[in-house]
Short mmCIF file of C-alpha atoms in Angstrom, two decimals:
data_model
loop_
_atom_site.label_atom_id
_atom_site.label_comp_id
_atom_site.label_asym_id
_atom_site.label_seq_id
_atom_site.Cartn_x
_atom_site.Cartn_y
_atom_site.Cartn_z
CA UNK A 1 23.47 23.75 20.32
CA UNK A 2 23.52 24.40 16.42
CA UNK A 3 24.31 20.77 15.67
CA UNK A 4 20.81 19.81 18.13
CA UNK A 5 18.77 22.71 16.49
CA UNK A 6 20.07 21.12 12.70
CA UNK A 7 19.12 17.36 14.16
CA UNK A 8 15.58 18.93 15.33
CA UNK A 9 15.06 20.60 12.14
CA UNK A 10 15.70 17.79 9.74
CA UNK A 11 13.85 15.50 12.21
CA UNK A 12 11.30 17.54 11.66
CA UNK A 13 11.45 17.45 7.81
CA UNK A 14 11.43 13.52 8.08
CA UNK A 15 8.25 13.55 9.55
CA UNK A 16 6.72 15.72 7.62
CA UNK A 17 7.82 14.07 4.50
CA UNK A 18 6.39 10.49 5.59
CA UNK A 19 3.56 12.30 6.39
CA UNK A 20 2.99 13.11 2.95
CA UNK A 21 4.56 10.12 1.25
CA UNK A 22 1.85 8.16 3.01
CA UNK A 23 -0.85 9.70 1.97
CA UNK A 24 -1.25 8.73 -1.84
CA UNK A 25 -1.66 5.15 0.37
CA UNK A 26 -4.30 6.52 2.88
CA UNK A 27 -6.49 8.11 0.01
CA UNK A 28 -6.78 5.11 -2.32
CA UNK A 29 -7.41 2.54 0.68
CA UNK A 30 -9.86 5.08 2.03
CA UNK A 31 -11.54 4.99 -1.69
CA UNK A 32 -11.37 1.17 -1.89
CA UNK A 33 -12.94 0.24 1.49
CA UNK A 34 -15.67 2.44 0.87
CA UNK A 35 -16.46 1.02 -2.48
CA UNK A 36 -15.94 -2.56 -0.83
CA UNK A 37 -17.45 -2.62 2.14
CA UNK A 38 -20.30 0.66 1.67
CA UNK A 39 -18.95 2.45 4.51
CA UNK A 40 -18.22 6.11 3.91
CA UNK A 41 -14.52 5.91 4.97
CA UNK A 42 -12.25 9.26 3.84
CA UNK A 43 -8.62 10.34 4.58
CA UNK A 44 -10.07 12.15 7.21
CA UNK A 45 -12.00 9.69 9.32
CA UNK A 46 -9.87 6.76 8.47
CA UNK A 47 -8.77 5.75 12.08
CA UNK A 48 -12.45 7.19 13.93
CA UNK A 49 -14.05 4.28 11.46
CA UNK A 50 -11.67 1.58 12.07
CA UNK A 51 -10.96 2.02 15.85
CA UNK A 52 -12.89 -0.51 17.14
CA UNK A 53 -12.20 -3.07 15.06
CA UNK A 54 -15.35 -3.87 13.96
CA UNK A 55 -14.73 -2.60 10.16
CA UNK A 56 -11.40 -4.63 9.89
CA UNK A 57 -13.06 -7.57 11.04
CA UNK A 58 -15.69 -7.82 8.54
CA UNK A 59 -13.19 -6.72 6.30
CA UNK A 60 -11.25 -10.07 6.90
CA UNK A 61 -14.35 -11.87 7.03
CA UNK A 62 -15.58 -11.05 3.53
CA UNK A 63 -11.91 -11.40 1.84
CA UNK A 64 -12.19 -14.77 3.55
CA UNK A 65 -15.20 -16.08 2.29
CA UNK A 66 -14.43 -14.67 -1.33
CA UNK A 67 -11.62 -16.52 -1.38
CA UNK A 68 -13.76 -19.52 -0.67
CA UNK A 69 -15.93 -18.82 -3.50
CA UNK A 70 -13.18 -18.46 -5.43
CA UNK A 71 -11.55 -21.92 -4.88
CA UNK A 72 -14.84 -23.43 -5.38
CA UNK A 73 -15.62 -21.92 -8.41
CA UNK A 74 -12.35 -23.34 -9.68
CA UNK A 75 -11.23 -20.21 -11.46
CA UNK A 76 -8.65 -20.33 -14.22
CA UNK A 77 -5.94 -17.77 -14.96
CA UNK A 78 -4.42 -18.15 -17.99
CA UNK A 79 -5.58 -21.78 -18.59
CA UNK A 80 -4.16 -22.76 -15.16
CA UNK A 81 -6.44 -23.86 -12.89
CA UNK A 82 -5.95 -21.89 -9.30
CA UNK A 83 -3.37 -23.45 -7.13
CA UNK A 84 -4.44 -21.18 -4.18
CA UNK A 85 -6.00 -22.32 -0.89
CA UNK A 86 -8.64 -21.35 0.92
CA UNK A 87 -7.84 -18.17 3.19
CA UNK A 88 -8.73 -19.57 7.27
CA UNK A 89 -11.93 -18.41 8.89
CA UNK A 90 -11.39 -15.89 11.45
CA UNK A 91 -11.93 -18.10 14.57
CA UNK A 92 -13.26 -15.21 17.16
CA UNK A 93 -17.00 -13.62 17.18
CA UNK A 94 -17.05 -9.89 16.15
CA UNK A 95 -17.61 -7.66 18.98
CA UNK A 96 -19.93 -5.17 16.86
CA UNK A 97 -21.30 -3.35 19.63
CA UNK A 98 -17.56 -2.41 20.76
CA UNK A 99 -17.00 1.25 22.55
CA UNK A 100 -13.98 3.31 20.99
CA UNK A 101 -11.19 2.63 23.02
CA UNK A 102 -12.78 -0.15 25.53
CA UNK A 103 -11.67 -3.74 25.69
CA UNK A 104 -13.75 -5.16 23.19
CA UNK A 105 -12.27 -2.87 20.47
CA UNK A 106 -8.90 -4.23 21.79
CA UNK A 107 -9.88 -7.74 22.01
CA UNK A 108 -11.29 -7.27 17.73
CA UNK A 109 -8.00 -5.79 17.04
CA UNK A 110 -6.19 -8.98 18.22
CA UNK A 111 -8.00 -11.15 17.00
CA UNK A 112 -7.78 -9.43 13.31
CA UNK A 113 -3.78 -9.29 14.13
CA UNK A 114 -3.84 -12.95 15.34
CA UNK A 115 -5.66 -14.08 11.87
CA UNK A 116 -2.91 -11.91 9.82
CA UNK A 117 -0.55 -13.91 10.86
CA UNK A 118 -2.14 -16.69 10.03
CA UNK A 119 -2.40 -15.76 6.11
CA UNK A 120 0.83 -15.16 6.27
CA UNK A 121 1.07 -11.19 6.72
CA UNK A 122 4.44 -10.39 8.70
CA UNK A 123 4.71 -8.84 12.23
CA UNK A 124 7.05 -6.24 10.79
CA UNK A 125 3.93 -4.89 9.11
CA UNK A 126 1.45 -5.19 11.27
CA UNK A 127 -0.25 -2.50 13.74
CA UNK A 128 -0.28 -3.32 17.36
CA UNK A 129 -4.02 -3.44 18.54
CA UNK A 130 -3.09 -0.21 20.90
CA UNK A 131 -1.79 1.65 17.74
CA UNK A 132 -5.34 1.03 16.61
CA UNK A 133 -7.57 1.54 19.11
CA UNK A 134 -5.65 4.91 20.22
CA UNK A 135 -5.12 5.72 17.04
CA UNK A 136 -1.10 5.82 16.97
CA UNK A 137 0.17 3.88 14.20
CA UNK A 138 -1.78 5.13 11.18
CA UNK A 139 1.34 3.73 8.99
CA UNK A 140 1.36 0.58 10.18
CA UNK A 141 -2.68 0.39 9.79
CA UNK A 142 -2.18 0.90 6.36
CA UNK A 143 0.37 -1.19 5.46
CA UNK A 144 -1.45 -3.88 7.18
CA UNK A 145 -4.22 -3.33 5.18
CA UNK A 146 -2.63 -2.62 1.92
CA UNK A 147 -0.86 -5.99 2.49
CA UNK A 148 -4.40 -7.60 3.25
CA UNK A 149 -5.64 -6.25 -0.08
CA UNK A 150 -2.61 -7.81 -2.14
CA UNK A 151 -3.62 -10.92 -0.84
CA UNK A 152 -7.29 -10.65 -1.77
CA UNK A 153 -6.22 -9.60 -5.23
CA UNK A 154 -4.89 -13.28 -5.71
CA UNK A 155 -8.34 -14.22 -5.18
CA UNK A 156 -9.54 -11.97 -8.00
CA UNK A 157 -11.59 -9.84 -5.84
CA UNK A 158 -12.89 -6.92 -6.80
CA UNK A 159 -12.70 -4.00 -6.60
CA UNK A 160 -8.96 -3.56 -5.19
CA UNK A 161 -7.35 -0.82 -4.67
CA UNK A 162 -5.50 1.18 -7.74
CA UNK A 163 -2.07 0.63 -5.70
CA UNK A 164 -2.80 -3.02 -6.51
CA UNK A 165 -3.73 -2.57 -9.87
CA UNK A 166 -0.76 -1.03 -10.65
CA UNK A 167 1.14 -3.89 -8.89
CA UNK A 168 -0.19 -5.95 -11.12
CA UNK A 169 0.61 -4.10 -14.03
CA UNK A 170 3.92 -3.81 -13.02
CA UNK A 171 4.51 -7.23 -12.68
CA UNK A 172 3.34 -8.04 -16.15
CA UNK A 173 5.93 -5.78 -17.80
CA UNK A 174 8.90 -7.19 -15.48
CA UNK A 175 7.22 -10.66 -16.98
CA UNK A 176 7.40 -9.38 -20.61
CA UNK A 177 10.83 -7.82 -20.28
CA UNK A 178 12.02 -11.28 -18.93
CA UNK A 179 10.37 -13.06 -21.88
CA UNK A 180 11.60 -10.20 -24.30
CA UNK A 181 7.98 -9.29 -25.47
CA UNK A 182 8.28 -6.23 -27.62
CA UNK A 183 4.10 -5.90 -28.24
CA UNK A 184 1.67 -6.72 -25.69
CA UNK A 185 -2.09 -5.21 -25.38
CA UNK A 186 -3.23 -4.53 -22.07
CA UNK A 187 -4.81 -1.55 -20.93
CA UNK A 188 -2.19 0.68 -18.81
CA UNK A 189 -2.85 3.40 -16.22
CA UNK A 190 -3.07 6.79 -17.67
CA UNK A 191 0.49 8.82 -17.70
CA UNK A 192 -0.31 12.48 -18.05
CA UNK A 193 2.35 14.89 -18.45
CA UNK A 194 4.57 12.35 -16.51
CA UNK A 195 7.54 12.83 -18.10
CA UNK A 196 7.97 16.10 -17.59
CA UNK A 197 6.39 16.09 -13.88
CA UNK A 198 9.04 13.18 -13.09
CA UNK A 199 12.48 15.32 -14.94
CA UNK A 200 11.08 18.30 -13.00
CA UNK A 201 10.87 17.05 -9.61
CA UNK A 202 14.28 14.98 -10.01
CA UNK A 203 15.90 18.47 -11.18
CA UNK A 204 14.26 19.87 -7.84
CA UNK A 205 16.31 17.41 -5.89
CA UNK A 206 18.76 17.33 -7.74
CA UNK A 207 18.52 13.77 -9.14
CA UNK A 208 19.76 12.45 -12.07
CA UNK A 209 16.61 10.95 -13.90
CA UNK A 210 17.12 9.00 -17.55
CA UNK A 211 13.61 7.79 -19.07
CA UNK A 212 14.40 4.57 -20.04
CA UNK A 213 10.37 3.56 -21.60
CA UNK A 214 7.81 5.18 -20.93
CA UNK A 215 7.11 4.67 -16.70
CA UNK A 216 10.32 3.42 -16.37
CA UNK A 217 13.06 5.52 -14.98
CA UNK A 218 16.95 5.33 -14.03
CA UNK A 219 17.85 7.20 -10.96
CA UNK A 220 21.24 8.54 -10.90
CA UNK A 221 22.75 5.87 -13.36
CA UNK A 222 22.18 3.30 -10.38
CA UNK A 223 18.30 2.37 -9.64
CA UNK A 224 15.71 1.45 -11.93
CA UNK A 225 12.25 2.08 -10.70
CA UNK A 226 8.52 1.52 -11.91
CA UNK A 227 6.56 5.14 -12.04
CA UNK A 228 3.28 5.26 -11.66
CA UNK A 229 0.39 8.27 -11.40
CA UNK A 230 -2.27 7.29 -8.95
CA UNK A 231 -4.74 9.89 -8.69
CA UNK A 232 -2.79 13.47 -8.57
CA UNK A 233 0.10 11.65 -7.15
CA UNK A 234 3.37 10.70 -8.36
CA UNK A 235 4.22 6.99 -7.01
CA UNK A 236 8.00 4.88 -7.34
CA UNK A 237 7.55 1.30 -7.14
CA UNK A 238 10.11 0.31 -4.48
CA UNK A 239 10.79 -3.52 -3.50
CA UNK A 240 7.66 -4.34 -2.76
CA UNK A 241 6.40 -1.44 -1.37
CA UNK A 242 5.62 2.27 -2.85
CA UNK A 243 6.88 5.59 -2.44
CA UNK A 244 5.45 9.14 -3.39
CA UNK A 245 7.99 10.85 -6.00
CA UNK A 246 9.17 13.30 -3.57
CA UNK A 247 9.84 11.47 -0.87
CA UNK A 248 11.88 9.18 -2.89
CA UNK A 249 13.90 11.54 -4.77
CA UNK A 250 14.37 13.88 -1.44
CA UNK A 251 16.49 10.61 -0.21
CA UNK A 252 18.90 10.13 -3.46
CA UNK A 253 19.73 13.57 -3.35
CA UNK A 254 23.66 13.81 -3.29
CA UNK A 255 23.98 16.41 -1.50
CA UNK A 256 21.65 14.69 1.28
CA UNK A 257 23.06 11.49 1.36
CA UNK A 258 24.59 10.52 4.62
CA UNK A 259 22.13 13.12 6.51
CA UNK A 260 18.79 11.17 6.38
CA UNK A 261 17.91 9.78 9.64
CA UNK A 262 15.80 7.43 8.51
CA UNK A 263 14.21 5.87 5.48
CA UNK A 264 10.74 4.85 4.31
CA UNK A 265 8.79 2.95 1.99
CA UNK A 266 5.53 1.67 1.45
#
């Protein structure tokens, strides 16, 4: 009975952390869609607003046609003329008077799942148009869309979300380590007190944590990871997904190791 009570309690934990580790995600997609689309959106309301699929839809459909401008325009990034296509047209009509939870909220869903396969978003990511509608797979909803937004930032468009900015910035330093670049101007994301916020939190868990440059840490002498602030939010680039700072260091914990049900990142 002690053994199920210890299994109940940690389960519990788990959820609670992903809870929070997804957050820093909800907040800045919550921020972005508003600013891109003019649709009050907040933490808060996140699922209410999207549940009939009516948002996401226009969402694809104005990604879609920037990327169309943005072909035609024949763009140039760093000298190199744009070897990206055009994104497909969604191929369904937007059901924009759609009831919360009726068939016609389904029926958007699935066609906004069925075009995110097309573009090349994975099924492994994606939301199930029930998960939507019902408002049961908040994770997957913004993974999906987080992914959407990556692939709209290859088209330039603005504004994207600060996740994807510092994706970007990330991937220029990886660039400049590979090329050995010592000096490089580019504006980077402000690091307040991070330092000392990151050596704190790792001694909370106890973790290991070596600064190796400045947003660049070395997690028990094994992992190297990207660390980012986003907002009042600590953030671990890992793979190609995120992690809040917690979260992350809560699962190389020695002393935890081998206990974690499961594992999550962003």
């Amino acid at each position: 009975m002690e053994d199920a009570n210890d299994i109940d309690e940690l389960t519990a934990k788990i959820t609670e952390q992903n809870e929070l580790s997804i957050k820093p995600l909800l907040e800045d997609l919550a921020d972005w869609l508003t600013k891109y689309l003019n649709i009050k959106i907040t933490p808060d309301n996140f699922l209410e607003q999207l549940d009939t699929g009516v948002v996401i839809l226009k969402l694809g459909v104005k990604i879609q046609e920037h990327s169309k401008d943005y072909v035609a325009n024949n763009h140039l990034s760093r000298g190199v003329k744009t070897k990206l296509k055009i994104l497909p047209k969604l191929q369904h009509q937007i059901h924009v008077n759609a009831k919360k939870e009726s068939f016609f909220a389904r029926e958007n869903a699935a066609h906004f799942l069925q075009w995110c396969r097309v573009i090349g978003i994975q099924d492994s990511t994606l939301f199930e148009s029930e998960g939507l509608v019902l408002h049961k797979q908040l994770k997957n909803v913004v993974l999906t869309l987080l992914e959407l937004a990556r692939i709209g930032g290859r088209y330039e468009m603005q504004p994207i979300p600060s996740l994807i900015k510092l994706e970007k910035e990330i991937e220029e330093e990886e660039l400049d380590e590979f090329r050995n670049v010592t000096l490089r101007k580019r504006k980077k994301s402000k690091m307040v007190d991070l330092d000392s916020r990151v050596i704190a939190c790792a001694k909370k868990h106890n973790v290991l944590a070596d600064k190796l440059k400045e947003g660049k840490y070395s997690i028990n002498g094994k992992t190297n990871v990207f660390v980012r602030e986003l907002r009042n939010h600590i953030m671990v680039r890992v793979g190609g997904g995120w992690d809040e700072l917690e979260h992350f260091l809560s699962r190389h914990n020695p002393e935890k190791i081998g206990k974690i049900l499961v594992s999550t990142t962003y």
